[in-house]
Coordinates of C-alpha atoms and ligand atoms in Angstrom, one line a residue:
M1 CA 83.2 93.0 -167.7
E2 CA 84.7 93.8 -164.3
K3 CA 87.6 93.1 -162.7
R4 CA 89.1 93.3 -159.0
R5 CA 92.0 92.8 -156.9
F6 CA 91.3 89.2 -155.2
A7 CA 92.5 90.9 -152.6
E8 CA 89.1 93.4 -152.8
L9 CA 86.6 90.5 -153.3
G10 CA 86.6 89.9 -148.7
L11 CA 89.3 86.6 -149.1
S12 CA 91.3 85.0 -146.6
A13 CA 95.2 85.0 -146.3
E14 CA 95.2 81.3 -147.5
I15 CA 93.0 81.9 -150.2
L16 CA 95.1 85.4 -151.3
K17 CA 98.0 83.2 -150.5
A18 CA 97.0 80.5 -153.2
V19 CA 96.2 82.7 -155.9
D20 CA 99.8 85.0 -155.5
K21 CA 101.4 81.8 -156.2
M22 CA 99.2 80.5 -158.6
G23 CA 100.4 83.5 -160.4
F24 CA 96.5 85.2 -161.1
E25 CA 96.9 88.8 -161.0
E26 CA 93.5 89.5 -160.5
A27 CA 90.1 88.1 -160.9
S28 CA 88.5 87.8 -163.8
P29 CA 85.5 88.9 -165.1
I30 CA 83.1 85.5 -163.7
Q31 CA 85.2 85.7 -161.0
T32 CA 84.7 89.0 -159.4
A33 CA 81.1 88.8 -160.0
V34 CA 81.1 85.4 -158.6
I35 CA 82.8 85.1 -155.6
P36 CA 81.3 87.6 -153.5
H37 CA 78.2 86.0 -153.5
G38 CA 79.5 82.9 -153.0
L39 CA 80.7 84.6 -149.6
A40 CA 77.5 85.7 -148.5
G41 CA 76.3 82.1 -149.1
R42 CA 73.6 83.0 -152.3
D43 CA 73.1 80.6 -154.2
I44 CA 74.3 81.3 -157.7
V45 CA 73.9 81.0 -161.2
G46 CA 77.0 81.5 -164.1
Q47 CA 76.9 81.3 -167.2
S48 CA 80.5 82.4 -169.2
A49 CA 82.8 81.3 -172.2
T50 CA 85.3 78.3 -171.5
G51 CA 88.4 79.5 -170.2
S52 CA 86.7 82.0 -168.6
G53 CA 88.1 81.2 -164.8
K54 CA 84.8 79.5 -163.5
T55 CA 86.4 76.8 -161.2
A56 CA 88.3 79.4 -158.9
A57 CA 85.0 80.7 -159.2
F58 CA 82.8 78.5 -157.9
A59 CA 85.7 76.7 -155.9
I60 CA 87.5 79.7 -153.8
P61 CA 83.9 80.6 -152.0
A62 CA 83.5 76.9 -151.7
I63 CA 87.0 76.5 -150.2
E64 CA 86.1 79.9 -147.7
K65 CA 83.1 77.9 -146.5
V66 CA 85.1 74.4 -145.6
D67 CA 85.5 73.9 -141.2
V68 CA 88.9 72.0 -141.7
K69 CA 88.1 70.7 -138.0
L70 CA 84.8 68.8 -139.3
R71 CA 86.0 65.8 -141.0
A72 CA 82.6 65.3 -142.9
V73 CA 82.0 65.9 -146.5
Q74 CA 80.9 69.5 -146.7
V75 CA 81.1 70.7 -150.6
L76 CA 80.5 68.1 -153.5
V77 CA 81.7 69.4 -157.3
L78 CA 79.7 67.1 -159.9
C79 CA 81.3 67.4 -163.0
P80 CA 80.1 65.2 -166.7
T81 CA 83.4 63.9 -166.8
R82 CA 86.7 61.9 -165.3
E83 CA 88.9 64.8 -167.1
L84 CA 87.2 67.5 -165.1
A85 CA 86.5 66.2 -162.7
V86 CA 89.9 65.7 -162.5
Q87 CA 90.9 69.2 -163.2
V88 CA 88.8 70.6 -160.4
A89 CA 89.9 68.4 -158.1
E90 CA 93.6 70.3 -158.9
E91 CA 92.7 73.3 -159.3
V92 CA 90.8 72.8 -156.0
G93 CA 94.1 71.5 -154.4
K94 CA 96.1 74.5 -155.6
L95 CA 93.6 76.7 -154.2
A96 CA 93.8 75.2 -151.1
F97 CA 96.8 74.8 -150.3
F98 CA 97.3 76.6 -147.6
K99 CA 94.1 75.7 -146.3
K100 CA 95.7 72.9 -143.8
G101 CA 93.6 70.6 -143.5
L102 CA 91.8 70.7 -146.0
M103 CA 91.7 67.4 -148.6
E104 CA 89.8 66.9 -151.8
V105 CA 89.3 64.0 -153.7
P106 CA 87.6 63.9 -156.9
I107 CA 85.8 60.0 -157.4
Y108 CA 84.9 58.9 -160.6
G109 CA 84.3 56.2 -162.5
G110 CA 87.1 53.8 -163.4
Q111 CA 89.0 53.6 -160.9
S112 CA 88.7 51.5 -157.5
Y113 CA 85.6 52.2 -155.4
E114 CA 88.8 50.9 -152.3
R115 CA 90.5 54.1 -153.2
Q116 CA 87.9 56.7 -153.5
F117 CA 86.5 55.2 -149.9
R118 CA 90.0 55.5 -148.7
A119 CA 90.3 58.9 -148.8
L120 CA 86.7 59.7 -148.2
H121 CA 86.7 57.8 -145.2
A122 CA 90.1 59.6 -143.8
G123 CA 87.8 62.4 -144.6
A124 CA 88.1 64.5 -147.3
Q125 CA 85.3 67.8 -147.4
V126 CA 85.7 68.7 -150.7
V127 CA 84.3 66.0 -153.7
I128 CA 84.6 66.3 -157.3
G129 CA 82.7 63.5 -159.3
T130 CA 80.9 62.7 -161.8
P131 CA 77.0 61.8 -161.0
G132 CA 77.5 58.2 -161.9
R133 CA 80.2 57.4 -159.6
V134 CA 78.7 59.8 -156.7
M135 CA 75.5 58.4 -156.1
D136 CA 77.1 54.9 -155.8
H137 CA 78.8 55.8 -153.3
M138 CA 76.3 57.4 -151.3
Q139 CA 74.2 54.2 -153.0
R140 CA 77.1 52.3 -150.9
G141 CA 76.9 54.2 -148.0
T142 CA 80.5 55.6 -148.2
L143 CA 79.8 58.6 -149.2
K144 CA 77.9 61.0 -146.5
L145 CA 76.5 63.5 -147.8
A146 CA 74.7 65.1 -143.9
Q147 CA 77.0 67.9 -143.3
L148 CA 76.6 69.0 -146.9
K149 CA 77.1 72.5 -147.0
V150 CA 77.6 73.6 -150.7
V151 CA 76.5 71.4 -154.5
V152 CA 78.1 72.9 -157.7
L153 CA 77.2 71.5 -160.7
D154 CA 79.7 72.4 -163.1
E155 CA 78.7 72.2 -166.3
A156 CA 74.9 71.5 -165.6
D157 CA 74.0 71.5 -170.1
R158 CA 76.9 68.8 -170.5
M159 CA 76.0 66.4 -167.5
L160 CA 72.5 66.4 -169.1
D161 CA 73.8 65.9 -172.5
M162 CA 75.3 62.9 -171.1
G163 CA 72.1 61.7 -169.7
F164 CA 72.5 62.2 -165.9
R165 CA 69.8 63.9 -165.3
D166 CA 68.1 61.6 -163.2
D167 CA 71.5 60.7 -161.2
I168 CA 71.9 64.4 -160.1
E169 CA 68.1 64.5 -159.5
H170 CA 68.2 62.0 -157.3
I171 CA 71.8 63.5 -155.8
L172 CA 70.0 66.9 -155.5
K173 CA 66.8 65.8 -153.8
S174 CA 69.4 63.8 -151.1
V175 CA 71.5 66.7 -149.9
P176 CA 70.5 68.7 -147.1
E177 CA 68.2 71.8 -147.5
Q178 CA 70.3 74.2 -145.9
R179 CA 73.2 74.2 -148.5
Q180 CA 73.9 76.2 -151.1
C181 CA 74.0 75.4 -154.3
L182 CA 76.2 76.9 -157.6
F183 CA 75.2 76.2 -160.7
F184 CA 77.2 76.2 -163.7
S185 CA 76.2 75.8 -167.6
A186 CA 77.8 77.3 -170.5
T187 CA 73.5 77.0 -172.5
M188 CA 70.3 77.6 -171.0
P189 CA 67.9 75.2 -172.6
R190 CA 64.3 74.2 -170.4
A191 CA 66.4 71.3 -169.4
I192 CA 68.3 73.2 -167.2
Q193 CA 66.1 76.0 -166.3
E194 CA 63.9 73.8 -164.8
L195 CA 66.3 72.2 -162.5
I196 CA 67.3 76.0 -161.8
K197 CA 63.6 76.8 -160.4
R198 CA 63.4 73.0 -158.4
Y199 CA 67.3 73.3 -157.0
T200 CA 68.1 76.8 -156.0
R201 CA 67.1 79.2 -153.7
D202 CA 66.3 83.4 -155.0
P203 CA 69.6 82.7 -157.4
E204 CA 71.7 85.1 -158.7
W205 CA 71.9 85.5 -162.3
V206 CA 75.7 85.9 -163.3
K207 CA 76.1 86.1 -166.9
I208 CA 79.2 87.1 -168.3
E209 CA 79.0 87.8 -172.7
A210 CA 81.7 86.3 -174.2
H211 CA 82.7 89.6 -176.7
A212 CA 83.1 91.2 -173.7
Q213 CA 86.1 89.3 -172.1
N214 CA 88.9 91.0 -174.5
A215 CA 89.0 91.7 -178.1
P216 CA 89.7 88.8 -179.8
Q217 CA 93.3 89.3 -181.6
V218 CA 92.9 86.9 -184.2
D219 CA 95.6 87.5 -187.0
Q220 CA 93.2 87.6 -190.3
V221 CA 94.9 86.8 -193.9
Y222 CA 92.5 85.4 -196.8
Y223 CA 94.3 83.9 -199.6
E224 CA 92.6 84.0 -203.4
V225 CA 92.8 80.5 -204.2
D226 CA 91.0 78.4 -207.8
R227 CA 88.4 76.1 -206.4
R228 CA 90.0 73.1 -206.7
S229 CA 93.2 73.7 -205.0
K230 CA 91.9 74.4 -202.3
I231 CA 92.3 71.5 -200.7
E232 CA 96.2 71.4 -201.7
A233 CA 96.0 75.5 -200.0
L234 CA 94.6 74.6 -196.9
T235 CA 96.9 71.4 -196.4
R236 CA 100.4 73.3 -197.7
L237 CA 98.8 75.7 -195.1
I238 CA 98.7 73.6 -191.3
D239 CA 102.1 72.2 -192.7
L240 CA 103.9 75.4 -192.8
H241 CA 102.2 76.9 -189.9
D242 CA 102.2 73.4 -188.4
F243 CA 98.5 73.9 -187.2
R244 CA 97.2 71.3 -184.6
Y245 CA 94.1 72.5 -183.2
G246 CA 91.6 73.9 -185.6
S247 CA 88.4 73.9 -186.6
I248 CA 87.9 73.9 -190.4
F249 CA 84.0 76.2 -191.9
C250 CA 82.1 74.9 -195.0
S251 CA 79.1 75.9 -196.2
T252 CA 77.8 72.5 -196.8
K253 CA 77.0 69.4 -195.5
V254 CA 78.5 68.1 -199.0
M255 CA 81.6 70.2 -198.7
V256 CA 82.1 68.5 -195.4
D257 CA 82.6 65.3 -196.2
E258 CA 84.0 65.8 -199.1
L259 CA 87.0 67.5 -197.0
D260 CA 86.4 65.3 -194.1
E261 CA 87.5 61.8 -196.5
H262 CA 89.9 63.9 -198.6
L263 CA 92.0 65.6 -195.2
H264 CA 91.6 61.4 -193.4
A265 CA 92.7 60.2 -196.2
R266 CA 95.6 62.5 -196.1
G267 CA 97.1 61.5 -192.5
Y268 CA 95.4 64.4 -191.0
A269 CA 93.9 63.3 -187.8
V270 CA 90.1 65.2 -188.3
D271 CA 86.5 64.5 -188.1
R272 CA 83.4 66.6 -189.0
L273 CA 79.7 68.4 -187.5
H274 CA 76.6 68.7 -189.7
G275 CA 72.4 68.6 -189.7
D276 CA 72.9 65.0 -190.9
I277 CA 74.7 63.2 -188.2
T278 CA 72.8 62.1 -185.2
Q279 CA 72.8 64.3 -181.9
A280 CA 74.7 62.0 -180.1
Q281 CA 77.2 61.5 -182.4
R282 CA 77.4 65.2 -182.2
T283 CA 78.5 65.4 -178.3
R284 CA 80.4 62.9 -178.8
V285 CA 82.9 64.8 -181.6
M286 CA 82.7 68.0 -179.8
D287 CA 84.2 66.2 -176.4
K288 CA 86.3 64.6 -178.8
F289 CA 87.9 67.7 -180.1
R290 CA 87.9 69.7 -176.4
R291 CA 89.7 66.7 -175.2
R292 CA 92.1 67.2 -178.7
G293 CA 91.2 63.6 -179.8
F294 CA 92.0 64.9 -183.2
E295 CA 93.3 68.0 -185.0
F296 CA 91.0 69.4 -187.3
L297 CA 87.2 70.0 -187.3
I298 CA 85.2 70.4 -190.3
A299 CA 82.1 71.8 -189.8
T300 CA 79.1 73.6 -191.3
D301 CA 78.5 77.2 -189.4
V302 CA 74.8 75.5 -188.3
A303 CA 76.2 72.0 -186.6
A304 CA 79.0 74.4 -184.8
R305 CA 76.5 76.7 -183.1
G306 CA 76.7 75.0 -180.0
L307 CA 80.4 74.4 -179.3
D308 CA 82.0 76.3 -177.4
V309 CA 85.7 76.1 -177.1
D310 CA 88.1 79.4 -177.7
D311 CA 91.1 78.8 -177.8
L312 CA 91.7 77.2 -181.5
E313 CA 95.3 77.6 -182.9
V314 CA 93.6 78.5 -186.5
V315 CA 90.2 78.8 -187.9
F316 CA 90.1 78.1 -191.5
N317 CA 86.9 79.7 -193.8
F318 CA 86.9 77.1 -196.3
D319 CA 83.9 78.8 -197.6
L320 CA 83.6 82.3 -197.1
P321 CA 80.8 82.8 -194.7
N322 CA 77.2 84.2 -195.4
D323 CA 77.6 87.2 -194.0
A324 CA 80.5 89.5 -191.7
E325 CA 78.4 88.2 -188.6
D326 CA 79.2 84.6 -189.3
Y327 CA 82.2 85.1 -190.2
T328 CA 83.0 86.9 -186.7
H329 CA 81.0 83.9 -184.7
R330 CA 83.0 81.7 -186.5
I331 CA 86.4 83.5 -186.0
G332 CA 85.4 84.3 -182.1
R333 CA 86.9 80.9 -181.4
T334 CA 90.5 81.2 -182.0
G335 CA 92.6 84.4 -179.9
R336 CA 90.8 84.3 -177.3
A337 CA 91.5 85.4 -173.1
G338 CA 94.7 87.2 -175.0
R339 CA 96.2 84.8 -177.0
S340 CA 96.4 85.6 -180.3
G341 CA 94.7 83.4 -182.8
R342 CA 94.0 82.9 -186.6
A343 CA 91.5 82.8 -189.1
I344 CA 92.3 82.0 -193.2
T345 CA 89.8 82.4 -195.4
F346 CA 89.8 81.4 -199.0
V347 CA 88.2 83.2 -201.9
S348 CA 87.9 81.9 -205.2
G349 CA 86.0 83.8 -208.3
R350 CA 83.8 85.8 -208.0
E351 CA 83.7 85.7 -203.8
I352 CA 86.1 88.5 -203.3
Y353 CA 83.0 91.0 -204.2
M354 CA 81.5 89.6 -201.2
L355 CA 84.3 89.7 -198.9
Q356 CA 85.2 93.0 -200.4
S357 CA 82.3 94.4 -199.1
M358 CA 82.1 92.2 -196.0
I359 CA 85.5 93.6 -195.5
H360 CA 83.7 97.4 -195.9
Y361 CA 80.7 96.9 -194.3
A362 CA 82.3 95.1 -191.6
R363 CA 85.2 97.0 -190.9
L364 CA 87.0 94.1 -190.9
K365 CA 90.7 93.8 -190.7
I366 CA 91.5 91.5 -193.4
R367 CA 94.7 91.2 -195.4
R368 CA 95.2 89.3 -198.4
E369 CA 98.7 87.1 -198.6
R370 CA 100.2 85.5 -201.5
L371 CA 100.1 81.0 -200.6
P372 CA 103.6 79.9 -199.5
S373 CA 105.6 77.5 -202.3
L374 CA 106.1 73.7 -201.3
D375 CA 109.7 75.6 -201.0
Q376 CA 108.6 77.6 -198.2
V377 CA 106.8 74.5 -197.0
E378 CA 109.6 72.4 -197.3
E379 CA 112.2 75.3 -195.2
A380 CA 109.6 75.7 -193.3
R381 CA 109.5 72.2 -192.2
E382 CA 113.3 71.7 -192.1
H383 CA 113.8 74.9 -189.9
V384 CA 111.2 72.9 -187.3
F385 CA 113.0 70.1 -187.8
F386 CA 116.3 71.5 -186.9
E387 CA 115.6 72.9 -183.9
K388 CA 113.7 70.1 -182.6
L389 CA 117.3 68.1 -183.0
R390 CA 119.3 71.1 -181.9
A391 CA 116.9 71.1 -178.7
V392 CA 117.9 67.4 -178.6
L393 CA 121.4 67.2 -178.1
D394 CA 122.1 71.1 -176.1
E395 CA 119.5 69.4 -173.6
K396 CA 121.4 66.1 -174.1
K397 CA 117.7 65.0 -174.1
F398 CA 118.5 61.3 -174.9
K399 CA 119.8 57.9 -174.9
V400 CA 123.6 57.0 -175.4
H401 CA 124.0 54.4 -178.4
D402 CA 127.4 53.9 -177.7
R403 CA 127.5 50.4 -178.5
M404 CA 125.2 50.3 -181.7
I405 CA 127.3 53.6 -182.8
D406 CA 130.7 51.5 -182.5
R407 CA 129.9 48.6 -184.3
L408 CA 128.5 50.7 -187.3
L409 CA 132.0 52.5 -186.9
E410 CA 133.8 49.5 -186.4
Q411 CA 132.8 48.4 -189.8
G412 CA 133.4 51.5 -191.1
Y413 CA 131.2 54.1 -190.9
T414 CA 131.4 57.4 -190.9
S415 CA 129.7 59.2 -187.6
T416 CA 128.7 61.8 -190.7
D417 CA 127.1 59.5 -192.6
I418 CA 126.1 57.5 -189.9
A419 CA 124.1 60.9 -188.2
S420 CA 123.1 61.7 -192.4
A421 CA 121.4 58.2 -192.5
L422 CA 119.7 58.7 -189.6
I423 CA 118.2 61.8 -190.5
H424 CA 117.1 60.4 -193.6
V425 CA 115.6 57.4 -191.0
M426 CA 114.0 59.9 -189.3
Q427 CA 112.4 62.1 -192.1
G428 CA 110.2 59.1 -193.3
G429 CA 113.2 57.3 -196.2
A430 CA 114.0 54.1 -196.5
A431 CA 116.7 51.2 -196.8
S432 CA 117.1 50.8 -200.7
P433 CA 115.1 52.4 -202.8
E434 CA 113.8 48.9 -205.1
T435 CA 111.6 47.4 -201.7
A436 CA 109.6 51.2 -201.2
K437 CA 109.9 54.6 -202.3
P438 CA 111.0 56.7 -199.0
E439 CA 108.0 59.4 -199.3
K440 CA 105.7 56.0 -200.5
A441 CA 106.4 54.3 -197.0
A442 CA 106.3 57.6 -194.8
A443 CA 102.8 58.3 -196.4
A444 CA 101.8 54.6 -196.2
K445 CA 102.3 54.9 -192.8
E446 CA 100.8 58.1 -191.9
F447 CA 98.0 56.8 -193.9
F448 CA 96.0 55.3 -191.9
A449 CA 97.0 57.0 -189.2
P450 CA 94.8 55.7 -186.4
K451 CA 92.7 58.9 -185.4
E452 CA 92.6 58.2 -181.8
S453 CA 96.2 57.1 -180.3
P454 CA 98.2 60.4 -179.3
A455 CA 99.4 58.4 -177.0
A456 CA 101.2 57.6 -180.1
A457 CA 102.1 61.1 -180.7
P458 CA 106.0 61.8 -180.4
P459 CA 106.2 64.6 -177.4
R460 CA 105.8 68.4 -178.9
A461 CA 105.1 71.9 -178.3
P462 CA 102.9 72.8 -175.2
A463 CA 99.5 73.4 -176.7
P464 CA 98.2 77.4 -176.2
V465 CA 96.2 76.8 -173.7
P466 CA 93.0 79.1 -172.5
K467 CA 93.9 81.8 -170.6
A468 CA 91.0 84.5 -170.7
F469 CA 93.0 87.0 -168.7
A470 CA 95.5 89.6 -170.8
A471 CA 98.7 89.8 -168.8
V472 CA 98.6 87.6 -166.9
A473 CA 102.3 85.6 -165.7
H474 CA 99.9 82.3 -164.7
K475 CA 101.8 78.8 -165.5
K476 CA 99.5 75.8 -166.6
E477 CA 101.0 72.5 -167.6
P478 CA 100.7 71.7 -171.3
A479 CA 97.3 70.5 -172.1
P480 CA 97.2 66.9 -174.1
T481 CA 97.9 67.4 -177.1
A482 CA 96.5 65.6 -180.1
A483 CA 98.7 62.6 -181.9
K484 CA 100.0 63.6 -185.4
P485 CA 101.2 60.3 -186.5
A486 CA 104.2 59.9 -188.1
K487 CA 103.8 63.7 -189.0
E488 CA 106.5 64.8 -186.4
F489 CA 109.4 63.3 -188.3
S490 CA 108.7 61.9 -191.8
T491 CA 108.0 65.2 -193.4
A492 CA 110.1 67.4 -193.5
K493 CA 110.2 67.1 -197.4
P494 CA 107.2 67.9 -198.4
V495 CA 105.7 64.3 -197.9
K496 CA 103.0 63.8 -201.0
R497 CA 100.6 61.8 -199.8
T498 CA 100.4 59.3 -202.8
Y499 CA 99.5 55.8 -201.5
E500 CA 101.5 52.8 -203.4
R501 CA 101.1 48.5 -201.8
K502 CA 102.4 46.2 -203.8
P503 CA 100.8 45.2 -206.6
R504 CA 98.5 42.3 -206.1
T505 CA 100.1 38.5 -205.9
G506 CA 97.3 36.1 -205.3
R507 CA 94.4 36.3 -202.3
E508 CA 96.2 36.2 -198.5
E509 CA 95.0 34.5 -196.0
G510 CA 91.6 36.6 -194.4
F511 CA 91.5 38.8 -197.1
T512 CA 88.5 38.7 -200.6
P513 CA 88.8 39.8 -203.1
V514 CA 86.5 42.5 -204.4
S515 CA 86.3 44.2 -207.8
F516 CA 85.8 48.5 -207.8
N517 CA 84.5 49.5 -211.9
V518 CA 87.2 52.5 -212.2
G519 CA 91.0 51.6 -213.6
R520 CA 92.9 52.8 -215.5
A521 CA 90.9 54.0 -217.8
H522 CA 89.4 56.4 -215.8
L523 CA 93.2 57.1 -214.7
V524 CA 92.8 55.5 -210.6
T525 CA 95.4 55.3 -208.8
P526 CA 96.2 52.9 -205.1
A527 CA 95.9 56.4 -203.4
D528 CA 92.2 57.2 -204.6
I529 CA 91.1 53.5 -203.6
V530 CA 92.1 53.6 -200.3
G531 CA 91.7 57.1 -199.9
K532 CA 88.0 56.3 -200.6
I533 CA 87.4 53.5 -198.5
A534 CA 89.3 55.0 -195.8
G535 CA 87.6 58.2 -196.1
V536 CA 83.6 56.4 -195.9
T537 CA 84.5 53.5 -193.6
R538 CA 86.8 54.7 -191.4
L539 CA 88.6 50.7 -191.0
P540 CA 92.0 51.0 -190.0
A541 CA 95.3 49.9 -192.2
A542 CA 94.9 45.9 -191.9
A543 CA 91.4 46.0 -194.1
V544 CA 92.7 46.3 -196.8
G545 CA 95.6 44.4 -198.5
A546 CA 96.8 44.9 -201.7
I547 CA 95.1 46.3 -205.0
D548 CA 95.2 45.5 -208.6
I549 CA 94.7 47.0 -210.9
H550 CA 93.5 46.3 -214.5
E551 CA 92.0 49.0 -217.3
A552 CA 88.3 49.0 -216.2
H553 CA 88.8 47.6 -213.0
T554 CA 90.3 46.7 -209.6
D555 CA 90.6 44.6 -207.5
V556 CA 91.2 45.3 -204.0
D557 CA 91.6 42.7 -201.1
V558 CA 89.8 43.6 -198.2
A559 CA 89.8 41.8 -195.0
N560 CA 87.1 39.0 -194.6
E561 CA 85.1 40.6 -191.7
H562 CA 84.7 44.1 -193.4
V563 CA 83.9 43.1 -196.2
E564 CA 80.4 43.7 -195.5
L565 CA 80.6 46.7 -195.3
V566 CA 82.5 47.9 -197.8
L567 CA 80.5 46.4 -200.1
Q568 CA 77.5 48.3 -198.7
K569 CA 79.4 51.6 -197.4
L570 CA 81.1 52.0 -201.1
Q571 CA 78.2 51.5 -202.9
G572 CA 77.2 54.5 -205.3
I573 CA 80.0 56.3 -203.9
R574 CA 81.7 58.5 -207.1
L575 CA 85.4 57.8 -207.7
K576 CA 86.7 59.4 -211.0
E577 CA 83.3 60.7 -212.3
Q578 CA 82.4 56.8 -211.2
A579 CA 79.2 55.8 -209.3
L580 CA 81.0 52.4 -208.1
N581 CA 79.9 49.1 -207.4
P582 CA 81.8 47.1 -205.7
V583 CA 81.2 43.6 -206.1
L584 CA 83.3 40.7 -204.6
T585 CA 85.8 39.3 -208.0
P586 CA 84.0 36.2 -209.6
R587 CA 87.0 33.8 -209.3
G588 CA 89.4 32.6 -211.9
Ligands
ADP601 P1 86.4 76.9 -167.5 O1 85.9 76.3 -166.6 O2 85.4 78.3 -167.7 O3 86.3 76.7 -168.7 P2 88.9 77.3 -166.1 O4 88.2 77.5 -164.3 O5 88.8 76.0 -166.4 O6 88.0 78.1 -167.0 O7 90.3 78.4 -166.4 C1 91.0 78.7 -167.5 C2 92.3 78.8 -167.2 O8 92.3 79.7 -166.7 C3 93.1 77.7 -166.1 O9 94.7 77.0 -166.3 C4 92.6 78.0 -165.0 O10 93.8 78.4 -163.7 C5 93.7 80.2 -165.2 N1 93.4 81.2 -164.8 C6 91.4 81.0 -163.0 N2 91.1 82.0 -163.4 C7 92.4 82.7 -163.7 C8 92.8 84.5 -163.3 N3 92.3 84.3 -162.6 N4 94.2 84.6 -163.6 C9 94.1 83.8 -165.1 N5 94.1 82.8 -165.1 C10 92.9 82.1 -164.8
MG602 MG1 84.9 74.3 -166.2

């Protein structure tokens, strides 16, 4: 696919300086294709993969069209979400850095009108906004579009998915006839084509094929594992490599659900996609995944079809795909854009023959590896922990806690012992083995780790940045990363993510005992029970109280307000080969 130097694209000196400052060495294929038409005033319909540089593709010609002496809105970019609006505004700011007098402003719901109004009033020429908020400002008369020259729809398909169609049409109808319309969309469903037909004039279609951009650099390995050990193998590999952003493919919906439950119960931030999940829910999950609102997406091939990410650290083939084409499609979501990714495939039993024939006929480059031992996992974690401590020490990135340390020293503890104790605590240790077993205490915290609290995450190494451009020196701010609650500091030892609650001591305030028809006879553990409840209902930690295992049944304290849900959702769910039949525990 063709790429060109920015200097060959007919750009102003200001823009050339800016892209140079941003570290862009050459224009990406979509930029090479779009920018000249944009400068020529053509309407454009652009289609290319995530991370291929669409923002600059539309922003550069749009900025070139702005007359800075005119203090009126000349460019309007519509984006589906506020995050994206802010991101695009930032990129516009950088690209227009040397174009004195150009002002850009993101406008989106949730921020005060006042602030946005002031920027508009001050004469911002480039407005980047979500359709709803843009409409609001138009109706209030605070956003005037009479001088508009360029309107851009970024991620048009997503905007339609999110129900912005009416707003978009309203906006497009109210902008001047003589404007340029740039239309970007990853997919071209009928609704988009209609919009294009209605609101563009003889557009130039630019489509960049995903595979042509860059040969994926994916490190591909497979492991032969027993079917029953797959989950263990999966978590071991995740922990060993400290993966934080990936997808896991299964061949059936049932497997997706099961794995989702298991991983969730082990404290990983996961979510799932399959055909039985409503479209609205799917869109939410994908959105959240793109924003890195959780770590691992578990999906079937079909459900993942609309998943246009390519910056995953890892793709797991938990189940073998049907054919080499599916395989290639799955792993195309990692290792794109000039950075290396990993694809890890599990085969069990006779599947090895299927894999071998795929390797042979499709010339796949997958090598065999042996599963890391628990010791290796532990070693790797200790190494990470050690390096982290050392970095903190070297950079002196810590507050001095003289007073606390002095007090301990005064009481006769040595500094090595104090340091050791601290490390012990950080790794999830507890004060006294009587009150809680160290590993279990850590696991307990981790167990119900909220799936949606990236804010609580300790800082970690920057996540990979999408880059559709080999050999570019451009650096980007680390993307927001998903949470790995508690894991950071609690896992220098491989945490057995078992779960133990104190035995039932009688009914707690606000809880109702629910009786489950599994017990010691079925070898059930508290972890099994809590895991099942968490996986099926997704209730928070506080929802389950004490657990009391009897021979043939188990009493579980459930927060009053969740009792209905638990009774209903757990009904018929299988645990230890039993179909569960939860009932309110009879009194007495
Ligand atoms: P898209 O909208 O197609 O998903 P973006 O416009 O968000 O992609 O660009 C993805 C990343 O690539 C951003 O960090 C951006 O700054 C960077 N980028 C864009 N164009 C170039 C280029 N020509 N060279 C290097 N990096 C670029
Ligand atoms: Mg984009």
